[in-house]
mmCIF file of C-alpha atoms and ligand atoms in Angstrom:
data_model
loop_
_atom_site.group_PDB
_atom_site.id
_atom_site.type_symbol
_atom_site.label_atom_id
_atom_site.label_comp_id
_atom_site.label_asym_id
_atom_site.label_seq_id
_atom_site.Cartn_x
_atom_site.Cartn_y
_atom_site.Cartn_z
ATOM 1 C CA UNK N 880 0.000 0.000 0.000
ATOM 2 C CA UNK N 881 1.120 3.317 -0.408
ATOM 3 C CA UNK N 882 0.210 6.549 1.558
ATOM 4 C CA UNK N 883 2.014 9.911 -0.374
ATOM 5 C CA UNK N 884 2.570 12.650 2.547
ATOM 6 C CA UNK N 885 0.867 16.159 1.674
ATOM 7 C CA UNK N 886 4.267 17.338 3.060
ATOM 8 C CA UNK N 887 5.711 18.227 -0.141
ATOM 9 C CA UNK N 888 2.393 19.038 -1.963
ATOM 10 C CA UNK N 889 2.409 22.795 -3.434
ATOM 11 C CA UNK N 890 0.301 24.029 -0.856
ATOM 12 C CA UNK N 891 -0.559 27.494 -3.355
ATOM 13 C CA UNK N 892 -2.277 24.873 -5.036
ATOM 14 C CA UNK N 893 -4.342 21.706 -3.058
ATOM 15 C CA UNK N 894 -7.289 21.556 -5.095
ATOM 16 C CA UNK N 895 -5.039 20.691 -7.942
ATOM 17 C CA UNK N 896 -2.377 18.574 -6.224
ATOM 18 C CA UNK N 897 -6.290 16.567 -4.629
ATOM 19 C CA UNK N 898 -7.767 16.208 -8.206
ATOM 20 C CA UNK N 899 -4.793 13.672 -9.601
ATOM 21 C CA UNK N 900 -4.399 12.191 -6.256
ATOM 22 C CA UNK N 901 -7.882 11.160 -6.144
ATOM 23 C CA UNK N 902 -7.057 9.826 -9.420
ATOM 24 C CA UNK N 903 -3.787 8.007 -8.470
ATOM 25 C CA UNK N 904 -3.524 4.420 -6.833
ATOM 26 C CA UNK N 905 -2.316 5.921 -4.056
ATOM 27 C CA UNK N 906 -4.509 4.078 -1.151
ATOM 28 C CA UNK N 907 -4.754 7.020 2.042
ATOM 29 C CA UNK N 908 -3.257 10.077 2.239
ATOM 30 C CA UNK N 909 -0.617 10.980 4.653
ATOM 31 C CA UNK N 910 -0.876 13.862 6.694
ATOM 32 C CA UNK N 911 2.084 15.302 8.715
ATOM 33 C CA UNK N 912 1.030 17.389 11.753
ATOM 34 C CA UNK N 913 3.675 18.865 13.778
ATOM 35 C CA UNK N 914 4.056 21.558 17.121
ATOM 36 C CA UNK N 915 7.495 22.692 16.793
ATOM 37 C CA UNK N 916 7.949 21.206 20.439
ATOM 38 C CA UNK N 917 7.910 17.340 19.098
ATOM 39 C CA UNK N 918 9.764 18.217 16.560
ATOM 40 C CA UNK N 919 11.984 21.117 15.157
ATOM 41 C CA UNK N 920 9.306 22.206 12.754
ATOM 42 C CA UNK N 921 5.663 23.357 12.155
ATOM 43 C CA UNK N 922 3.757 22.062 9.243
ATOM 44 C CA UNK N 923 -0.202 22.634 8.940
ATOM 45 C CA UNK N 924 -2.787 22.765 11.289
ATOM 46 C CA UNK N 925 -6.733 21.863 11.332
ATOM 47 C CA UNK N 926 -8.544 24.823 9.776
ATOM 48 C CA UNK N 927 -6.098 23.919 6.551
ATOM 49 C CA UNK N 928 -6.235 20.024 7.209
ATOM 50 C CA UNK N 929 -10.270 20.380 6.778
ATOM 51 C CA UNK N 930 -10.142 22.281 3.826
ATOM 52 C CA UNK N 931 -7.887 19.197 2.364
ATOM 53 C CA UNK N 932 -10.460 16.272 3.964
ATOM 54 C CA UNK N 933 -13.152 18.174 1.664
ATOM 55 C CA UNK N 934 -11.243 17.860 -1.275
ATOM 56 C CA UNK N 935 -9.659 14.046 -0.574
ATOM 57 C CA UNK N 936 -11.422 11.277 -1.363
ATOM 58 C CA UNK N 937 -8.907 8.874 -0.106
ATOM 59 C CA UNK N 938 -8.797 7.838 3.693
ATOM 60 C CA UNK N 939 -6.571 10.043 5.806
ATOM 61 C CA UNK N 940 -3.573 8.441 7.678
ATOM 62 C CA UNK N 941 -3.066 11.136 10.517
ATOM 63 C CA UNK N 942 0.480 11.345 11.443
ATOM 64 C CA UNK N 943 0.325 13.550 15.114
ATOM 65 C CA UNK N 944 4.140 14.889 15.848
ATOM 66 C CA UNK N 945 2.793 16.976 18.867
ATOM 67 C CA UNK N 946 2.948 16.724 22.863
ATOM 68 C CA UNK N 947 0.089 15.605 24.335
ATOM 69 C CA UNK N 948 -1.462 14.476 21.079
ATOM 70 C CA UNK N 949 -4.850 12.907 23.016
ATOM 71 C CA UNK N 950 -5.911 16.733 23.152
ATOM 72 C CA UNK N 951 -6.589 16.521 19.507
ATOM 73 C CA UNK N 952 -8.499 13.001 18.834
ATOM 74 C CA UNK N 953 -11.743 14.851 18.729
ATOM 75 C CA UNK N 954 -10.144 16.988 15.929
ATOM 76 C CA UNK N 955 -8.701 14.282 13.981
ATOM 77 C CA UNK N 956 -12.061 12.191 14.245
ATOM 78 C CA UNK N 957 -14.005 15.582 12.692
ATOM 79 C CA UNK N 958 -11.737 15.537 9.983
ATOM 80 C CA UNK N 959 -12.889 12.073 9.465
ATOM 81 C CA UNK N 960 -9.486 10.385 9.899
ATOM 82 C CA UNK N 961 -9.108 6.639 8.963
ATOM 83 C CA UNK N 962 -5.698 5.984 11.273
ATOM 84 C CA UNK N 963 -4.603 8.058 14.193
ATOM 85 C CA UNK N 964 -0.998 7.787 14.451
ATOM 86 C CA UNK N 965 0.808 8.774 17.868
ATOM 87 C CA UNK N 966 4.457 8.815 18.843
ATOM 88 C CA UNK N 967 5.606 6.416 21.597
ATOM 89 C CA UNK N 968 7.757 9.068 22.472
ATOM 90 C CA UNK N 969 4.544 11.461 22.826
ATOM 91 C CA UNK N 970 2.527 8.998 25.185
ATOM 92 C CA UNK N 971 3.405 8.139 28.497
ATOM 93 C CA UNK N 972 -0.076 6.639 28.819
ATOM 94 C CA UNK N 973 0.134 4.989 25.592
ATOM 95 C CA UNK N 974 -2.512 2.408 26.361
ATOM 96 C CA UNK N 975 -5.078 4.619 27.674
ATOM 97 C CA UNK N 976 -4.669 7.063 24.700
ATOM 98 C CA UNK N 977 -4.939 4.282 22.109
ATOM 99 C CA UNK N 978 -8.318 3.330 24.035
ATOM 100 C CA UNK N 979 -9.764 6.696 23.460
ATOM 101 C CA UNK N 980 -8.289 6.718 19.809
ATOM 102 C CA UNK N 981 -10.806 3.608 19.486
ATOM 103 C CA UNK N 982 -13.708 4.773 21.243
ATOM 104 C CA UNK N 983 -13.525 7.826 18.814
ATOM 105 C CA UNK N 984 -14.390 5.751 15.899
ATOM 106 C CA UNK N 985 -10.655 5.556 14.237
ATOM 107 C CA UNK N 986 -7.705 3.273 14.155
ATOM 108 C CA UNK N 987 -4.915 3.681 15.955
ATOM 109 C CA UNK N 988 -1.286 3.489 15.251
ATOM 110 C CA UNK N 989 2.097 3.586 17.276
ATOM 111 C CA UNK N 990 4.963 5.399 15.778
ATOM 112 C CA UNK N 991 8.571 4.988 16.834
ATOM 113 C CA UNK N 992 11.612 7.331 16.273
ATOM 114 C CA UNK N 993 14.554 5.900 14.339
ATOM 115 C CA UNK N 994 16.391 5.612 17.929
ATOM 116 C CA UNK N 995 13.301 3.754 19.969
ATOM 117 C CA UNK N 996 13.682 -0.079 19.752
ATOM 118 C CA UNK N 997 11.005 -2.375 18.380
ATOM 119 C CA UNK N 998 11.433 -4.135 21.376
ATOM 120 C CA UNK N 999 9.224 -1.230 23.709
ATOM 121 C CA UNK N 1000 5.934 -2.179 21.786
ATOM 122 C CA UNK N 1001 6.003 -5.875 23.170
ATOM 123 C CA UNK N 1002 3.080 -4.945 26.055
ATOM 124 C CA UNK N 1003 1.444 -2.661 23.185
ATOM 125 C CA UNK N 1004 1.356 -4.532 19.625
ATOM 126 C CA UNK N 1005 -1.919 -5.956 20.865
ATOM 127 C CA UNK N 1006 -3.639 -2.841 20.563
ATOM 128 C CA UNK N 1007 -2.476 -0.975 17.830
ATOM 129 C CA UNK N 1008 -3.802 -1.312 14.277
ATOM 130 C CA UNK N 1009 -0.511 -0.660 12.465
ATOM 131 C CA UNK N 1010 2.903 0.355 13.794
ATOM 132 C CA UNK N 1011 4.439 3.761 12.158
ATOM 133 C CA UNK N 1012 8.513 2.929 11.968
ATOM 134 C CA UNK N 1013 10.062 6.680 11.085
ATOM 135 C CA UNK N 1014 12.671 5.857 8.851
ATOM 136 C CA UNK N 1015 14.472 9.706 9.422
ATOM 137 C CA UNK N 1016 14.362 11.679 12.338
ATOM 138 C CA UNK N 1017 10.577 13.385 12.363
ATOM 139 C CA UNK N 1018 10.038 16.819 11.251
ATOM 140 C CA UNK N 1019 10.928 17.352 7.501
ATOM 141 C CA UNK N 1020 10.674 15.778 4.221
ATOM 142 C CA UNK N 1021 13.538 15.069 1.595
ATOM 143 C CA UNK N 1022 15.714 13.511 4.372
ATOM 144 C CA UNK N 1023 18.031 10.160 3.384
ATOM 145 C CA UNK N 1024 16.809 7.025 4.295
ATOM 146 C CA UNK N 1025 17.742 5.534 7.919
ATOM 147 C CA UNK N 1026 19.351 2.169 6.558
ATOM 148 C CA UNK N 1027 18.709 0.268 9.977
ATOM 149 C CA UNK N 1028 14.909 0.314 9.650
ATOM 150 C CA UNK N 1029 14.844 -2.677 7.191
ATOM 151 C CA UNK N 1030 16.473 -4.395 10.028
ATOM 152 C CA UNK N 1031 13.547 -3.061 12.543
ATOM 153 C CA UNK N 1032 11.056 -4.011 9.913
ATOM 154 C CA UNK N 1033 12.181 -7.800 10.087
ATOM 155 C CA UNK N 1034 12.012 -7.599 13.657
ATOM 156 C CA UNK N 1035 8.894 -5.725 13.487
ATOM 157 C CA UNK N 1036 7.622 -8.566 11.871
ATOM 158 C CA UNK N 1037 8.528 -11.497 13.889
ATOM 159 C CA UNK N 1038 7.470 -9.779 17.091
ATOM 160 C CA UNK N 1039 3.496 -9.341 14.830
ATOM 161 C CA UNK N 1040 4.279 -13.319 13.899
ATOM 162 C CA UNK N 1041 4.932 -14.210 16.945
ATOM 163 C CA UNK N 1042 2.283 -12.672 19.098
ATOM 164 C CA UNK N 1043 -0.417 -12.988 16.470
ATOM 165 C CA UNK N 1044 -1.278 -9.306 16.408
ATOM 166 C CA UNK N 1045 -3.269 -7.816 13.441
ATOM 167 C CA UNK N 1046 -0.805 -4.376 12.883
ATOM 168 C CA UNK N 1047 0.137 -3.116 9.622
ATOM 169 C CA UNK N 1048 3.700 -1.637 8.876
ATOM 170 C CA UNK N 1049 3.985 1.513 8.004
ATOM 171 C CA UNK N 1050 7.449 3.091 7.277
ATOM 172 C CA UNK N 1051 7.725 6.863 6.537
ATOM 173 C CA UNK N 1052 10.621 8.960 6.002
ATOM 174 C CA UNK N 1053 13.396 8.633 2.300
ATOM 175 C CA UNK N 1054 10.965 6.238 0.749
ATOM 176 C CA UNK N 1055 11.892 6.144 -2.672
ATOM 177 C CA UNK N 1056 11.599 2.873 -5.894
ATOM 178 C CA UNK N 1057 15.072 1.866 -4.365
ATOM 179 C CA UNK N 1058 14.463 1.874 -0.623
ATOM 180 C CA UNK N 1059 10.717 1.557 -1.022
ATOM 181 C CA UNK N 1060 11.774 -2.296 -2.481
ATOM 182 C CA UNK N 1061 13.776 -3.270 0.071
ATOM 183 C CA UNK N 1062 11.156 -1.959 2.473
ATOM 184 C CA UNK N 1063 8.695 -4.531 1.040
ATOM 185 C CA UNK N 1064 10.878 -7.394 0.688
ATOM 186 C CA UNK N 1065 11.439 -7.329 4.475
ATOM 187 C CA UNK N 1066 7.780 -7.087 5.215
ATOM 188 C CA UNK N 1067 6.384 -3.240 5.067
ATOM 189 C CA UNK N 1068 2.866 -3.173 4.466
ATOM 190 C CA UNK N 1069 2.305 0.675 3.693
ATOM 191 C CA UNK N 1070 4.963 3.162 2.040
ATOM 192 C CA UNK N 1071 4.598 6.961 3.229
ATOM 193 C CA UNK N 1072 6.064 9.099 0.413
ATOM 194 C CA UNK N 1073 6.278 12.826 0.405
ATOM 195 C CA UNK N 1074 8.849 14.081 -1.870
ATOM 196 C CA UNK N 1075 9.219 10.657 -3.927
ATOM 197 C CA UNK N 1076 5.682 11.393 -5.079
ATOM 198 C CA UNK N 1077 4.073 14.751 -4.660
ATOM 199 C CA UNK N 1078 8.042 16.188 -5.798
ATOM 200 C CA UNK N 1079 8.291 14.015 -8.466
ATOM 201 C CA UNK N 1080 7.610 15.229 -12.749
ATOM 202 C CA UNK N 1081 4.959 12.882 -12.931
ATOM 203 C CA UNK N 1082 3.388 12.365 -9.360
ATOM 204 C CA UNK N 1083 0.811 10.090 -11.048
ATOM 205 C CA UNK N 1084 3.389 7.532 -12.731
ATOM 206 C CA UNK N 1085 5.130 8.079 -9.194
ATOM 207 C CA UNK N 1086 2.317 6.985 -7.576
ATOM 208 C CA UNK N 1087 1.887 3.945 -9.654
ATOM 209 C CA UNK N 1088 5.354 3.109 -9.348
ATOM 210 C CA UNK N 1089 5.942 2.844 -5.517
ATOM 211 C CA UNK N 1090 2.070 1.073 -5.664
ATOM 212 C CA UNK N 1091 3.064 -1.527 -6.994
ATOM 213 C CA UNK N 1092 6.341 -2.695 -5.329
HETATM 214 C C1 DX5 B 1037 8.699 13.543 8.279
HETATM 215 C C2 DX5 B 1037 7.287 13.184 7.893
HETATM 216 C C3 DX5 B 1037 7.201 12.467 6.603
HETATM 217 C C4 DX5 B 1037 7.693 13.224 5.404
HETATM 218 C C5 DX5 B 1037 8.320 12.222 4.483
HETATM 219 O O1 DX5 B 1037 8.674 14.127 9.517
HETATM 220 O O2 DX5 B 1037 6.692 12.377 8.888
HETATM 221 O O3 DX5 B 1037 5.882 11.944 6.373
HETATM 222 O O4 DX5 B 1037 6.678 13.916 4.721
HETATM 223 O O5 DX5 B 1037 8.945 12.914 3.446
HETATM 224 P P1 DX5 B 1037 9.918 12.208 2.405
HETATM 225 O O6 DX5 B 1037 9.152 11.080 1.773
HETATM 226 O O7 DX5 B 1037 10.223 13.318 1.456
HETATM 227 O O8 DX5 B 1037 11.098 11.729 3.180
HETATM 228 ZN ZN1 ZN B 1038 4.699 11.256 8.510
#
């Protein structure tokens, strides 16, 4: 599956840049919100974010890099959010907050930094619908590819095997054809792509491309 991050969309231009996505095989759209706490950035808020639900017709895969990002499930539910997707890092009552994420009506995913260990969501996997591995550290698109997630994404993998949990893989940072392959061949189920596809001459072929790996 792949999920292309409005990231690098041209934002002077979203009812254009929604028109060929709708048309694309892209499966959900990938939205990036950040705080400039979480991370070392600010990207888009909710007043644009529902101005972009109107015009997708795709399900949106809610990526929250914020403090405290329970504050805003009622937000991400009105936008009509698919997948909730909270950091680890963000959640000291990560449990609890994936229980509300469920009661609101949405899935709920578990992201980890490129420096948190698979290993933490052993008490956790249970509960979450898909597991968000950031393949760069969070904040900005166009980054290179963290080579050591393909070995987190094996071990991702067994830990799903081996505890029979139902969670999707989602990696998201310097997904590209090249790294989006090897991705796949060690068991990713979803591809987030920002630059690889919205950047790209021909974000429709694009689209295809990485679709179909
Ligand atoms: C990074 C974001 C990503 C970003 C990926 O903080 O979470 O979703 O848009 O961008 P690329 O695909 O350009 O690395
Ligand atoms: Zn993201």
């Amino acid at each position: 599956m792949l999920a292309p991050s409005l990231l690098a969309a041209d934002f002077g231009n979203l009812e254009k840049e929604m028109s060929w996505f709708n048309q694309s095989r892209a499966d959900w759209l990938h939205l990036d919100i950040m705080d400039g706490v979480f991370v070392p950035n600010i990207s888009f808020g909710f007043p644009v974010l529902k101005a972009v639900a109107r015009l997708c017709q795709k399900p949106l895969d809610v990526h929250l890099m914020i403090v405290q990002p329970e504050k805003f499930i009622g937000e991400v539910k009105a936008l009509g959010a698919y997948m909730m997707n909270v950091h680890y890092e963000a959640c000291p009552h990560l449990h609890r907050v994936l229980g509300q994420i469920h009661e609101a009506g949405m899935k709920a995913g578990v992201t980890l930094n490129p420096s948190t260990p698979v290993c933490v969501l052993e008490d956790i996997i249970q509960d979450a619908d898909m597991v968000l591995l950031m393949s760069v550290n969070p904040g900005f698109g166009g980054q290179k590819f963290i080579e050591h997630t393909i070995d987190k994404v094996k071990s991702l993998r067994s830990l799903i095997e081996r505890t029979g949990s139902h969670a999707l893989i989602e990696i998201d940072g310097g997904v590209n054809m090249e790294t989006g392959r090897r991705l796949r061949e060690a068991g990713a189920d979803v591809l987030v792509a920002g630059s690889a596809v919205f950047g790209a001459p021909d974000p429709l072929k694009a689209a295809a491309d990485l679709a179909s790996l």
